[in-house]
PDB file of C-alpha atoms in Angstrom:
ATOM      1  CA  UNK A   2       0.203  11.883  22.301  1.00  0.00           C
ATOM      2  CA  UNK A   3      -3.267  12.942  21.202  1.00  0.00           C
ATOM      3  CA  UNK A   4      -4.755  15.639  23.422  1.00  0.00           C
ATOM      4  CA  UNK A   5      -8.511  16.186  23.618  1.00  0.00           C
ATOM      5  CA  UNK A   6      -9.511  19.668  22.532  1.00  0.00           C
ATOM      6  CA  UNK A   7     -12.610  21.264  21.100  1.00  0.00           C
ATOM      7  CA  UNK A   8     -13.155  23.045  17.829  1.00  0.00           C
ATOM      8  CA  UNK A   9     -11.794  22.576  14.323  1.00  0.00           C
ATOM      9  CA  UNK A  10      -8.608  24.080  12.939  1.00  0.00           C
ATOM     10  CA  UNK A  11      -9.128  27.561  11.586  1.00  0.00           C
ATOM     11  CA  UNK A  12      -8.572  28.579   7.989  1.00  0.00           C
ATOM     12  CA  UNK A  13      -5.407  30.401   6.988  1.00  0.00           C
ATOM     13  CA  UNK A  14      -4.842  33.242   4.598  1.00  0.00           C
ATOM     14  CA  UNK A  15      -4.644  31.236   1.363  1.00  0.00           C
ATOM     15  CA  UNK A  16      -6.899  32.176  -1.546  1.00  0.00           C
ATOM     16  CA  UNK A  17     -10.354  30.639  -1.848  1.00  0.00           C
ATOM     17  CA  UNK A  18     -10.071  27.156  -3.295  1.00  0.00           C
ATOM     18  CA  UNK A  19      -6.518  26.634  -2.079  1.00  0.00           C
ATOM     19  CA  UNK A  20      -7.626  25.486   1.395  1.00  0.00           C
ATOM     20  CA  UNK A  21     -10.818  23.421   1.490  1.00  0.00           C
ATOM     21  CA  UNK A  22     -12.662  20.891   3.600  1.00  0.00           C
ATOM     22  CA  UNK A  23     -13.128  17.602   1.772  1.00  0.00           C
ATOM     23  CA  UNK A  24     -15.603  14.755   2.317  1.00  0.00           C
ATOM     24  CA  UNK A  25     -15.772  11.166   1.148  1.00  0.00           C
ATOM     25  CA  UNK A  26     -18.251  12.241  -1.527  1.00  0.00           C
ATOM     26  CA  UNK A  27     -16.047  15.068  -2.847  1.00  0.00           C
ATOM     27  CA  UNK A  28     -12.671  13.314  -2.497  1.00  0.00           C
ATOM     28  CA  UNK A  29     -12.487  12.149  -6.118  1.00  0.00           C
ATOM     29  CA  UNK A  30     -13.200  15.619  -7.540  1.00  0.00           C
ATOM     30  CA  UNK A  31     -11.445  17.788  -4.944  1.00  0.00           C
ATOM     31  CA  UNK A  32      -8.334  15.636  -4.511  1.00  0.00           C
ATOM     32  CA  UNK A  33      -7.850  12.978  -7.188  1.00  0.00           C
ATOM     33  CA  UNK A  34      -8.959  15.061 -10.185  1.00  0.00           C
ATOM     34  CA  UNK A  35      -7.506  18.347  -8.863  1.00  0.00           C
ATOM     35  CA  UNK A  36      -4.130  16.652  -8.310  1.00  0.00           C
ATOM     36  CA  UNK A  37      -3.866  16.146 -12.063  1.00  0.00           C
ATOM     37  CA  UNK A  38      -3.565  19.947 -12.307  1.00  0.00           C
ATOM     38  CA  UNK A  39      -1.530  20.747  -9.195  1.00  0.00           C
ATOM     39  CA  UNK A  40      -0.377  18.849  -6.080  1.00  0.00           C
ATOM     40  CA  UNK A  41      -3.063  18.377  -3.434  1.00  0.00           C
ATOM     41  CA  UNK A  42      -2.031  17.899   0.193  1.00  0.00           C
ATOM     42  CA  UNK A  43      -4.593  15.988   2.246  1.00  0.00           C
ATOM     43  CA  UNK A  44      -4.593  16.685   5.991  1.00  0.00           C
ATOM     44  CA  UNK A  45      -6.345  13.899   7.926  1.00  0.00           C
ATOM     45  CA  UNK A  46      -7.382  15.408  11.277  1.00  0.00           C
ATOM     46  CA  UNK A  47     -10.033  15.284  14.008  1.00  0.00           C
ATOM     47  CA  UNK A  48     -11.429  17.929  16.386  1.00  0.00           C
ATOM     48  CA  UNK A  49     -10.045  16.153  19.476  1.00  0.00           C
ATOM     49  CA  UNK A  50      -6.477  15.931  18.137  1.00  0.00           C
ATOM     50  CA  UNK A  51      -4.119  18.432  19.785  1.00  0.00           C
ATOM     51  CA  UNK A  52      -1.166  17.889  17.392  1.00  0.00           C
ATOM     52  CA  UNK A  53      -3.576  18.489  14.496  1.00  0.00           C
ATOM     53  CA  UNK A  54      -4.248  21.972  15.826  1.00  0.00           C
ATOM     54  CA  UNK A  55      -0.490  22.603  15.821  1.00  0.00           C
ATOM     55  CA  UNK A  56       0.063  21.232  12.317  1.00  0.00           C
ATOM     56  CA  UNK A  57      -2.870  22.693  10.396  1.00  0.00           C
ATOM     57  CA  UNK A  58      -1.824  26.371  10.765  1.00  0.00           C
ATOM     58  CA  UNK A  59       1.638  25.455   9.420  1.00  0.00           C
ATOM     59  CA  UNK A  60       0.045  23.675   6.457  1.00  0.00           C
ATOM     60  CA  UNK A  61      -2.191  26.665   5.785  1.00  0.00           C
ATOM     61  CA  UNK A  62       0.700  29.126   6.040  1.00  0.00           C
ATOM     62  CA  UNK A  63       2.847  27.189   3.598  1.00  0.00           C
ATOM     63  CA  UNK A  64      -0.124  26.757   1.244  1.00  0.00           C
ATOM     64  CA  UNK A  65      -0.638  30.524   1.274  1.00  0.00           C
ATOM     65  CA  UNK A  66       3.045  31.100   0.440  1.00  0.00           C
ATOM     66  CA  UNK A  67       2.757  28.737  -2.526  1.00  0.00           C
ATOM     67  CA  UNK A  68       0.517  31.229  -4.317  1.00  0.00           C
ATOM     68  CA  UNK A  69      -1.923  28.718  -5.778  1.00  0.00           C
ATOM     69  CA  UNK A  70       0.643  26.099  -6.768  1.00  0.00           C
ATOM     70  CA  UNK A  71      -0.847  23.609  -4.298  1.00  0.00           C
ATOM     71  CA  UNK A  72      -4.193  22.874  -2.650  1.00  0.00           C
ATOM     72  CA  UNK A  73      -4.689  21.885   0.991  1.00  0.00           C
ATOM     73  CA  UNK A  74      -7.657  19.541   1.502  1.00  0.00           C
ATOM     74  CA  UNK A  75      -8.620  18.947   5.146  1.00  0.00           C
ATOM     75  CA  UNK A  76     -10.530  15.746   5.946  1.00  0.00           C
ATOM     76  CA  UNK A  77     -12.146  15.240   9.353  1.00  0.00           C
ATOM     77  CA  UNK A  78     -11.764  11.489   9.913  1.00  0.00           C
ATOM     78  CA  UNK A  79     -14.475  11.441  12.586  1.00  0.00           C
ATOM     79  CA  UNK A  80     -17.041  12.507   9.987  1.00  0.00           C
ATOM     80  CA  UNK A  81     -15.386  10.841   6.991  1.00  0.00           C
ATOM     81  CA  UNK A  82     -13.304   7.786   8.026  1.00  0.00           C
ATOM     82  CA  UNK A  83     -13.502   5.770   4.801  1.00  0.00           C
ATOM     83  CA  UNK A  84     -10.608   7.280   2.814  1.00  0.00           C
ATOM     84  CA  UNK A  85      -8.318   7.399   5.860  1.00  0.00           C
ATOM     85  CA  UNK A  86      -9.020   3.709   6.430  1.00  0.00           C
ATOM     86  CA  UNK A  87      -8.187   2.844   2.828  1.00  0.00           C
ATOM     87  CA  UNK A  88      -4.951   4.819   3.088  1.00  0.00           C
ATOM     88  CA  UNK A  89      -3.969   2.978   6.249  1.00  0.00           C
ATOM     89  CA  UNK A  90      -4.060   6.023   8.519  1.00  0.00           C
ATOM     90  CA  UNK A  91      -3.668   4.683  12.052  1.00  0.00           C
ATOM     91  CA  UNK A  92      -2.785   7.903  13.872  1.00  0.00           C
ATOM     92  CA  UNK A  93      -3.227  11.593  13.212  1.00  0.00           C
ATOM     93  CA  UNK A  94      -2.258  14.076  12.058  1.00  0.00           C
ATOM     94  CA  UNK A  95      -1.450  12.280   8.833  1.00  0.00           C
ATOM     95  CA  UNK A  96      -0.595  14.119   5.626  1.00  0.00           C
ATOM     96  CA  UNK A  97      -0.432  12.771   2.062  1.00  0.00           C
ATOM     97  CA  UNK A  98       0.454  14.624  -1.121  1.00  0.00           C
ATOM     98  CA  UNK A  99      -1.410  13.552  -4.250  1.00  0.00           C
ATOM     99  CA  UNK A 100       0.095  14.169  -7.689  1.00  0.00           C
ATOM    100  CA  UNK A 101      -1.454  13.043 -10.986  1.00  0.00           C
ATOM    101  CA  UNK A 102      -4.215  11.239  -9.148  1.00  0.00           C
ATOM    102  CA  UNK A 103      -1.956   9.139  -6.931  1.00  0.00           C
ATOM    103  CA  UNK A 104      -0.268   9.435  -3.511  1.00  0.00           C
ATOM    104  CA  UNK A 105       3.233  10.824  -4.041  1.00  0.00           C
ATOM    105  CA  UNK A 106       4.618  11.557  -0.572  1.00  0.00           C
ATOM    106  CA  UNK A 107       3.513  11.983   3.019  1.00  0.00           C
ATOM    107  CA  UNK A 108       4.319  12.156   6.705  1.00  0.00           C
ATOM    108  CA  UNK A 109       2.764  11.408  10.090  1.00  0.00           C
ATOM    109  CA  UNK A 110       2.699  13.556  13.223  1.00  0.00           C
ATOM    110  CA  UNK A 111       3.028  17.256  13.924  1.00  0.00           C
ATOM    111  CA  UNK A 112       5.712  19.148  12.002  1.00  0.00           C
ATOM    112  CA  UNK A 113       7.110  22.650  12.241  1.00  0.00           C
ATOM    113  CA  UNK A 114       6.387  25.191   9.515  1.00  0.00           C
ATOM    114  CA  UNK A 115       9.976  24.797   8.284  1.00  0.00           C
ATOM    115  CA  UNK A 116       9.511  21.028   7.977  1.00  0.00           C
ATOM    116  CA  UNK A 117       6.209  21.492   6.158  1.00  0.00           C
ATOM    117  CA  UNK A 118       7.887  23.995   3.839  1.00  0.00           C
ATOM    118  CA  UNK A 119      10.599  21.445   3.029  1.00  0.00           C
ATOM    119  CA  UNK A 120       7.893  18.862   2.303  1.00  0.00           C
ATOM    120  CA  UNK A 121       6.117  21.229  -0.079  1.00  0.00           C
ATOM    121  CA  UNK A 122       9.393  22.316  -1.689  1.00  0.00           C
ATOM    122  CA  UNK A 123       9.884  18.739  -2.855  1.00  0.00           C
ATOM    123  CA  UNK A 124       6.567  19.008  -4.700  1.00  0.00           C
ATOM    124  CA  UNK A 125       6.841  22.435  -6.290  1.00  0.00           C
ATOM    125  CA  UNK A 126      10.554  23.270  -6.249  1.00  0.00           C
ATOM    126  CA  UNK A 127      13.149  22.409  -3.614  1.00  0.00           C
ATOM    127  CA  UNK A 128      15.261  24.984  -1.799  1.00  0.00           C
ATOM    128  CA  UNK A 129      18.913  24.419  -1.063  1.00  0.00           C
ATOM    129  CA  UNK A 130      19.265  21.703   1.632  1.00  0.00           C
ATOM    130  CA  UNK A 131      21.467  22.040   4.693  1.00  0.00           C
ATOM    131  CA  UNK A 132      24.676  20.035   5.019  1.00  0.00           C
ATOM    132  CA  UNK A 133      22.980  17.561   7.373  1.00  0.00           C
ATOM    133  CA  UNK A 134      20.089  17.155   4.946  1.00  0.00           C
ATOM    134  CA  UNK A 135      22.540  16.502   2.123  1.00  0.00           C
ATOM    135  CA  UNK A 136      24.344  13.832   4.154  1.00  0.00           C
ATOM    136  CA  UNK A 137      21.058  12.231   5.175  1.00  0.00           C
ATOM    137  CA  UNK A 138      19.851  12.190   1.586  1.00  0.00           C
ATOM    138  CA  UNK A 139      23.111  10.550   0.504  1.00  0.00           C
ATOM    139  CA  UNK A 140      22.874   8.023   3.331  1.00  0.00           C
ATOM    140  CA  UNK A 141      19.323   7.095   2.411  1.00  0.00           C
ATOM    141  CA  UNK A 142      20.252   6.798  -1.258  1.00  0.00           C
ATOM    142  CA  UNK A 143      23.148   4.494  -0.352  1.00  0.00           C
ATOM    143  CA  UNK A 144      20.842   2.400   1.833  1.00  0.00           C
ATOM    144  CA  UNK A 145      18.291   2.135  -0.970  1.00  0.00           C
ATOM    145  CA  UNK A 146      21.024   0.999  -3.365  1.00  0.00           C
ATOM    146  CA  UNK A 147      22.307  -1.599  -0.907  1.00  0.00           C
ATOM    147  CA  UNK A 148      25.608   0.211  -0.249  1.00  0.00           C
ATOM    148  CA  UNK A 149      25.379  -0.449   3.469  1.00  0.00           C
ATOM    149  CA  UNK A 150      28.959   0.501   4.315  1.00  0.00           C
ATOM    150  CA  UNK A 151      28.574   3.990   2.871  1.00  0.00           C
ATOM    151  CA  UNK A 152      25.135   4.416   4.424  1.00  0.00           C
ATOM    152  CA  UNK A 153      26.476   3.447   7.859  1.00  0.00           C
ATOM    153  CA  UNK A 154      29.389   5.891   7.597  1.00  0.00           C
ATOM    154  CA  UNK A 155      27.100   8.756   6.608  1.00  0.00           C
ATOM    155  CA  UNK A 156      24.508   8.072   9.304  1.00  0.00           C
ATOM    156  CA  UNK A 157      27.357   7.821  11.830  1.00  0.00           C
ATOM    157  CA  UNK A 158      28.759  11.162  10.660  1.00  0.00           C
ATOM    158  CA  UNK A 159      25.410  12.822  11.325  1.00  0.00           C
ATOM    159  CA  UNK A 160      25.181  11.212  14.763  1.00  0.00           C
ATOM    160  CA  UNK A 161      28.664  12.435  15.672  1.00  0.00           C
ATOM    161  CA  UNK A 162      27.550  15.998  14.946  1.00  0.00           C
ATOM    162  CA  UNK A 163      23.979  15.569  16.228  1.00  0.00           C
ATOM    163  CA  UNK A 164      23.803  12.698  18.770  1.00  0.00           C
ATOM    164  CA  UNK A 165      20.039  13.108  19.185  1.00  0.00           C
ATOM    165  CA  UNK A 166      19.210  13.035  15.467  1.00  0.00           C
ATOM    166  CA  UNK A 167      16.383  10.492  15.461  1.00  0.00           C
ATOM    167  CA  UNK A 168      16.350  10.110  11.684  1.00  0.00           C
ATOM    168  CA  UNK A 169      20.038   9.141  11.671  1.00  0.00           C
ATOM    169  CA  UNK A 170      19.451   6.687  14.534  1.00  0.00           C
ATOM    170  CA  UNK A 171      16.596   5.160  12.575  1.00  0.00           C
ATOM    171  CA  UNK A 172      18.852   4.947   9.537  1.00  0.00           C
ATOM    172  CA  UNK A 173      21.470   2.995  11.476  1.00  0.00           C
ATOM    173  CA  UNK A 174      18.830   0.549  12.704  1.00  0.00           C
ATOM    174  CA  UNK A 175      17.714  -0.024   9.125  1.00  0.00           C
ATOM    175  CA  UNK A 176      21.325  -0.570   8.027  1.00  0.00           C
ATOM    176  CA  UNK A 177      21.603  -3.369  10.601  1.00  0.00           C
ATOM    177  CA  UNK A 178      18.363  -4.915   9.341  1.00  0.00           C
ATOM    178  CA  UNK A 179      19.471  -4.679   5.704  1.00  0.00           C
ATOM    179  CA  UNK A 180      22.743  -6.372   6.683  1.00  0.00           C
ATOM    180  CA  UNK A 181      20.713  -9.232   8.258  1.00  0.00           C
ATOM    181  CA  UNK A 182      22.177  -8.316  11.650  1.00  0.00           C
ATOM    182  CA  UNK A 183      18.776  -8.252  13.303  1.00  0.00           C
ATOM    183  CA  UNK A 184      20.175  -9.102  16.726  1.00  0.00           C
ATOM    184  CA  UNK A 185      22.357  -5.970  16.771  1.00  0.00           C
ATOM    185  CA  UNK A 186      19.432  -3.904  15.495  1.00  0.00           C
ATOM    186  CA  UNK A 187      17.224  -5.207  18.302  1.00  0.00           C
ATOM    187  CA  UNK A 188      19.873  -4.522  20.955  1.00  0.00           C
ATOM    188  CA  UNK A 189      20.402  -0.988  19.643  1.00  0.00           C
ATOM    189  CA  UNK A 190      16.670  -0.292  19.564  1.00  0.00           C
ATOM    190  CA  UNK A 191      16.119  -1.680  23.060  1.00  0.00           C
ATOM    191  CA  UNK A 192      18.841   0.630  24.410  1.00  0.00           C
ATOM    192  CA  UNK A 193      16.974   3.770  23.296  1.00  0.00           C
ATOM    193  CA  UNK A 194      14.896   5.864  25.659  1.00  0.00           C
ATOM    194  CA  UNK A 195      11.103   5.652  25.520  1.00  0.00           C
ATOM    195  CA  UNK A 196      11.046   9.198  24.156  1.00  0.00           C
ATOM    196  CA  UNK A 197      13.256   8.267  21.219  1.00  0.00           C
ATOM    197  CA  UNK A 198      11.311   5.068  20.587  1.00  0.00           C
ATOM    198  CA  UNK A 199       8.202   7.220  20.187  1.00  0.00           C
ATOM    199  CA  UNK A 200       9.799   9.242  17.376  1.00  0.00           C
ATOM    200  CA  UNK A 201       8.036   8.322  14.097  1.00  0.00           C
ATOM    201  CA  UNK A 202      11.293   7.562  12.252  1.00  0.00           C
ATOM    202  CA  UNK A 203      12.599   5.290  14.988  1.00  0.00           C
ATOM    203  CA  UNK A 204       9.189   3.680  15.466  1.00  0.00           C
ATOM    204  CA  UNK A 205       9.252   2.847  11.747  1.00  0.00           C
ATOM    205  CA  UNK A 206      12.721   1.324  12.101  1.00  0.00           C
ATOM    206  CA  UNK A 207      11.563  -0.764  15.053  1.00  0.00           C
ATOM    207  CA  UNK A 208       8.683  -1.992  12.925  1.00  0.00           C
ATOM    208  CA  UNK A 209      11.264  -3.008  10.315  1.00  0.00           C
ATOM    209  CA  UNK A 210      13.152  -4.949  12.993  1.00  0.00           C
ATOM    210  CA  UNK A 211       9.977  -6.733  14.042  1.00  0.00           C
ATOM    211  CA  UNK A 212       9.207  -7.629  10.425  1.00  0.00           C
ATOM    212  CA  UNK A 213      12.730  -9.006   9.956  1.00  0.00           C
ATOM    213  CA  UNK A 214      12.402 -11.085  13.119  1.00  0.00           C
ATOM    214  CA  UNK A 215       9.102 -12.402  11.846  1.00  0.00           C
ATOM    215  CA  UNK A 216      10.529 -13.224   8.414  1.00  0.00           C
ATOM    216  CA  UNK A 217      13.496 -15.126   9.873  1.00  0.00           C
ATOM    217  CA  UNK A 218      11.193 -17.984  10.864  1.00  0.00           C
ATOM    218  CA  UNK A 219       9.485 -18.337   7.481  1.00  0.00           C
ATOM    219  CA  UNK A 220      11.826 -20.842   5.851  1.00  0.00           C
ATOM    220  CA  UNK A 221      13.323 -21.312   2.390  1.00  0.00           C
ATOM    221  CA  UNK A 222      12.260 -18.754  -0.246  1.00  0.00           C
ATOM    222  CA  UNK A 223      12.972 -21.254  -3.040  1.00  0.00           C
ATOM    223  CA  UNK A 224      10.419 -23.637  -1.562  1.00  0.00           C
ATOM    224  CA  UNK A 225       7.867 -20.849  -1.365  1.00  0.00           C
ATOM    225  CA  UNK A 226       8.460 -19.936  -5.016  1.00  0.00           C
ATOM    226  CA  UNK A 227       7.947 -23.592  -5.938  1.00  0.00           C
ATOM    227  CA  UNK A 228       4.611 -23.552  -4.140  1.00  0.00           C
ATOM    228  CA  UNK A 229       3.569 -20.445  -6.059  1.00  0.00           C
ATOM    229  CA  UNK A 230       4.622 -21.983  -9.370  1.00  0.00           C
ATOM    230  CA  UNK A 231       2.400 -24.959  -8.578  1.00  0.00           C
ATOM    231  CA  UNK A 232      -0.485 -22.818  -7.313  1.00  0.00           C
ATOM    232  CA  UNK A 233      -0.495 -19.040  -7.974  1.00  0.00           C
ATOM    233  CA  UNK A 234      -3.420 -18.726  -5.533  1.00  0.00           C
ATOM    234  CA  UNK A 235      -1.372 -20.016  -2.600  1.00  0.00           C
ATOM    235  CA  UNK A 236      -1.717 -16.694  -0.809  1.00  0.00           C
ATOM    236  CA  UNK A 237       0.092 -17.835   2.327  1.00  0.00           C
ATOM    237  CA  UNK A 238       3.177 -18.768   0.296  1.00  0.00           C
ATOM    238  CA  UNK A 239       3.080 -15.401  -1.489  1.00  0.00           C
ATOM    239  CA  UNK A 240       2.585 -13.605   1.835  1.00  0.00           C
ATOM    240  CA  UNK A 241       5.533 -15.398   3.468  1.00  0.00           C
ATOM    241  CA  UNK A 242       7.698 -14.689   0.440  1.00  0.00           C
ATOM    242  CA  UNK A 243       6.787 -10.991   0.660  1.00  0.00           C
ATOM    243  CA  UNK A 244       8.050 -10.883   4.238  1.00  0.00           C
ATOM    244  CA  UNK A 245      11.279 -12.561   3.186  1.00  0.00           C
ATOM    245  CA  UNK A 246      11.701 -10.030   0.363  1.00  0.00           C
ATOM    246  CA  UNK A 247      11.305  -7.251   2.900  1.00  0.00           C
ATOM    247  CA  UNK A 248      13.824  -8.807   5.262  1.00  0.00           C
ATOM    248  CA  UNK A 249      16.283  -8.916   2.348  1.00  0.00           C
ATOM    249  CA  UNK A 250      15.581  -5.213   1.624  1.00  0.00           C
ATOM    250  CA  UNK A 251      13.809  -6.154  -1.623  1.00  0.00           C
ATOM    251  CA  UNK A 252      11.042  -3.686  -0.960  1.00  0.00           C
ATOM    252  CA  UNK A 253       9.544  -3.404  -4.433  1.00  0.00           C
ATOM    253  CA  UNK A 254       9.155  -7.204  -4.670  1.00  0.00           C
ATOM    254  CA  UNK A 255       7.593  -7.307  -1.200  1.00  0.00           C
ATOM    255  CA  UNK A 256       5.043  -4.637  -2.097  1.00  0.00           C
ATOM    256  CA  UNK A 257       4.230  -6.258  -5.449  1.00  0.00           C
ATOM    257  CA  UNK A 258       3.589  -9.619  -3.808  1.00  0.00           C
ATOM    258  CA  UNK A 259       1.206  -8.180  -1.224  1.00  0.00           C
ATOM    259  CA  UNK A 260      -0.621  -6.037  -3.783  1.00  0.00           C
ATOM    260  CA  UNK A 261      -1.053  -9.178  -5.898  1.00  0.00           C
ATOM    261  CA  UNK A 262      -2.772 -10.920  -2.978  1.00  0.00           C
ATOM    262  CA  UNK A 263      -5.085  -7.912  -2.492  1.00  0.00           C
ATOM    263  CA  UNK A 264      -5.867  -8.004  -6.207  1.00  0.00           C
ATOM    264  CA  UNK A 265      -6.594 -11.742  -6.215  1.00  0.00           C
ATOM    265  CA  UNK A 266      -8.495 -11.952  -2.919  1.00  0.00           C
ATOM    266  CA  UNK A 267      -8.964  -8.818  -0.799  1.00  0.00           C
ATOM    267  CA  UNK A 268     -10.736 -10.827   1.923  1.00  0.00           C
ATOM    268  CA  UNK A 269      -7.928 -13.350   2.416  1.00  0.00           C
ATOM    269  CA  UNK A 270      -6.887 -13.667   6.062  1.00  0.00           C
ATOM    270  CA  UNK A 271      -9.216 -10.834   7.071  1.00  0.00           C
ATOM    271  CA  UNK A 272      -7.620  -8.351   4.643  1.00  0.00           C
ATOM    272  CA  UNK A 273      -4.246  -9.458   5.975  1.00  0.00           C
ATOM    273  CA  UNK A 274      -2.229  -8.635   2.855  1.00  0.00           C
ATOM    274  CA  UNK A 275      -3.324  -4.988   2.782  1.00  0.00           C
ATOM    275  CA  UNK A 276      -2.762  -4.623   6.526  1.00  0.00           C
ATOM    276  CA  UNK A 277       0.743  -6.088   6.257  1.00  0.00           C
ATOM    277  CA  UNK A 278       1.510  -3.819   3.313  1.00  0.00           C
ATOM    278  CA  UNK A 279       0.554  -0.807   5.405  1.00  0.00           C
ATOM    279  CA  UNK A 280       2.903  -2.072   8.120  1.00  0.00           C
ATOM    280  CA  UNK A 281       5.682  -2.147   5.528  1.00  0.00           C
ATOM    281  CA  UNK A 282       4.905   1.404   4.394  1.00  0.00           C
ATOM    282  CA  UNK A 283       5.167   2.490   8.028  1.00  0.00           C
ATOM    283  CA  UNK A 284       8.487   0.669   8.425  1.00  0.00           C
ATOM    284  CA  UNK A 285       9.952   2.085   5.217  1.00  0.00           C
ATOM    285  CA  UNK A 286       8.667   5.620   5.769  1.00  0.00           C
ATOM    286  CA  UNK A 287       6.131   7.601   3.757  1.00  0.00           C
ATOM    287  CA  UNK A 288       8.794   9.156   1.506  1.00  0.00           C
ATOM    288  CA  UNK A 289      10.572   5.912   0.611  1.00  0.00           C
ATOM    289  CA  UNK A 290      10.390   5.172  -3.154  1.00  0.00           C
ATOM    290  CA  UNK A 291       9.031   1.684  -2.440  1.00  0.00           C
ATOM    291  CA  UNK A 292       6.295   3.153  -0.219  1.00  0.00           C
ATOM    292  CA  UNK A 293       5.339   5.684  -2.875  1.00  0.00           C
ATOM    293  CA  UNK A 294       5.295   3.072  -5.652  1.00  0.00           C
ATOM    294  CA  UNK A 295       3.494   0.569  -3.445  1.00  0.00           C
ATOM    295  CA  UNK A 296       0.788   3.054  -2.494  1.00  0.00           C
ATOM    296  CA  UNK A 297       0.239   3.835  -6.161  1.00  0.00           C
ATOM    297  CA  UNK A 298      -0.119   0.120  -6.941  1.00  0.00           C
ATOM    298  CA  UNK A 299      -2.473  -0.377  -4.005  1.00  0.00           C
ATOM    299  CA  UNK A 300      -4.533   2.653  -5.026  1.00  0.00           C
ATOM    300  CA  UNK A 301      -4.990   1.247  -8.532  1.00  0.00           C
ATOM    301  CA  UNK A 302      -6.414  -1.914  -7.002  1.00  0.00           C
ATOM    302  CA  UNK A 303      -8.583  -0.214  -4.357  1.00  0.00           C
ATOM    303  CA  UNK A 304      -9.881   2.737  -6.362  1.00  0.00           C
ATOM    304  CA  UNK A 305     -10.209   1.226  -9.843  1.00  0.00           C
TER     305      UNK A 305
END
């Protein structure tokens, strides 16, 4: 929940140039170009956002520990909303890491300093993960590869040890969706408490369930491909096929199809392809390889 407060986050102890305020006008130089030299973490915040005031000191502390290996760029979305809108930021705090001029990773919501440190470690040198982290990484890798049985066993193992692990719960929901068992996924999601449903990971999984439910009514993918073969500018057919790809856990194909619509006609269906793509990124999670690749593809179209 966003809590109204006054005043901007205060600067940390990092060296000059490592923590900066960035504007729409300076974004290209301070973020895009700088990220070709070192990772740049962009913190989208606003003065009225309580969780932002909790997160920013953690970001500044970790930036200071990095000793110049990263830059923290803070963007007030009240004063400079354009970039946040292009990136699909719908709630704050929102954090994106840029590497080599492109978005590379990110997360939404307040995080502890330890969680921020783990995020930065992935950019500049990871530390040894805990046993739970190792299992979760293996589960996610299995899910990405389509090995649903292994993924389910590993997520279940985490839940046996940590029944309230929201990330593992979200993983199980996504396993059900990937297995085309949307009904079970919906029942499991509906049984969760409101507090758990508000967790970003579970909220993303619920979005995935909703997308799968939506795709189930779209019809035969072969017929949609035939329509595209006959008319490559049949954006509705390409859009419907993208949703089917997503429901089948073919994330890269889904992202490519929606980016292609944006490239051909950004205004189609009131920018519907870009908006749906951002929904997919939210469902997959900011760190998912398909989200990272998709954001890079979208950035090439939007910022070229």
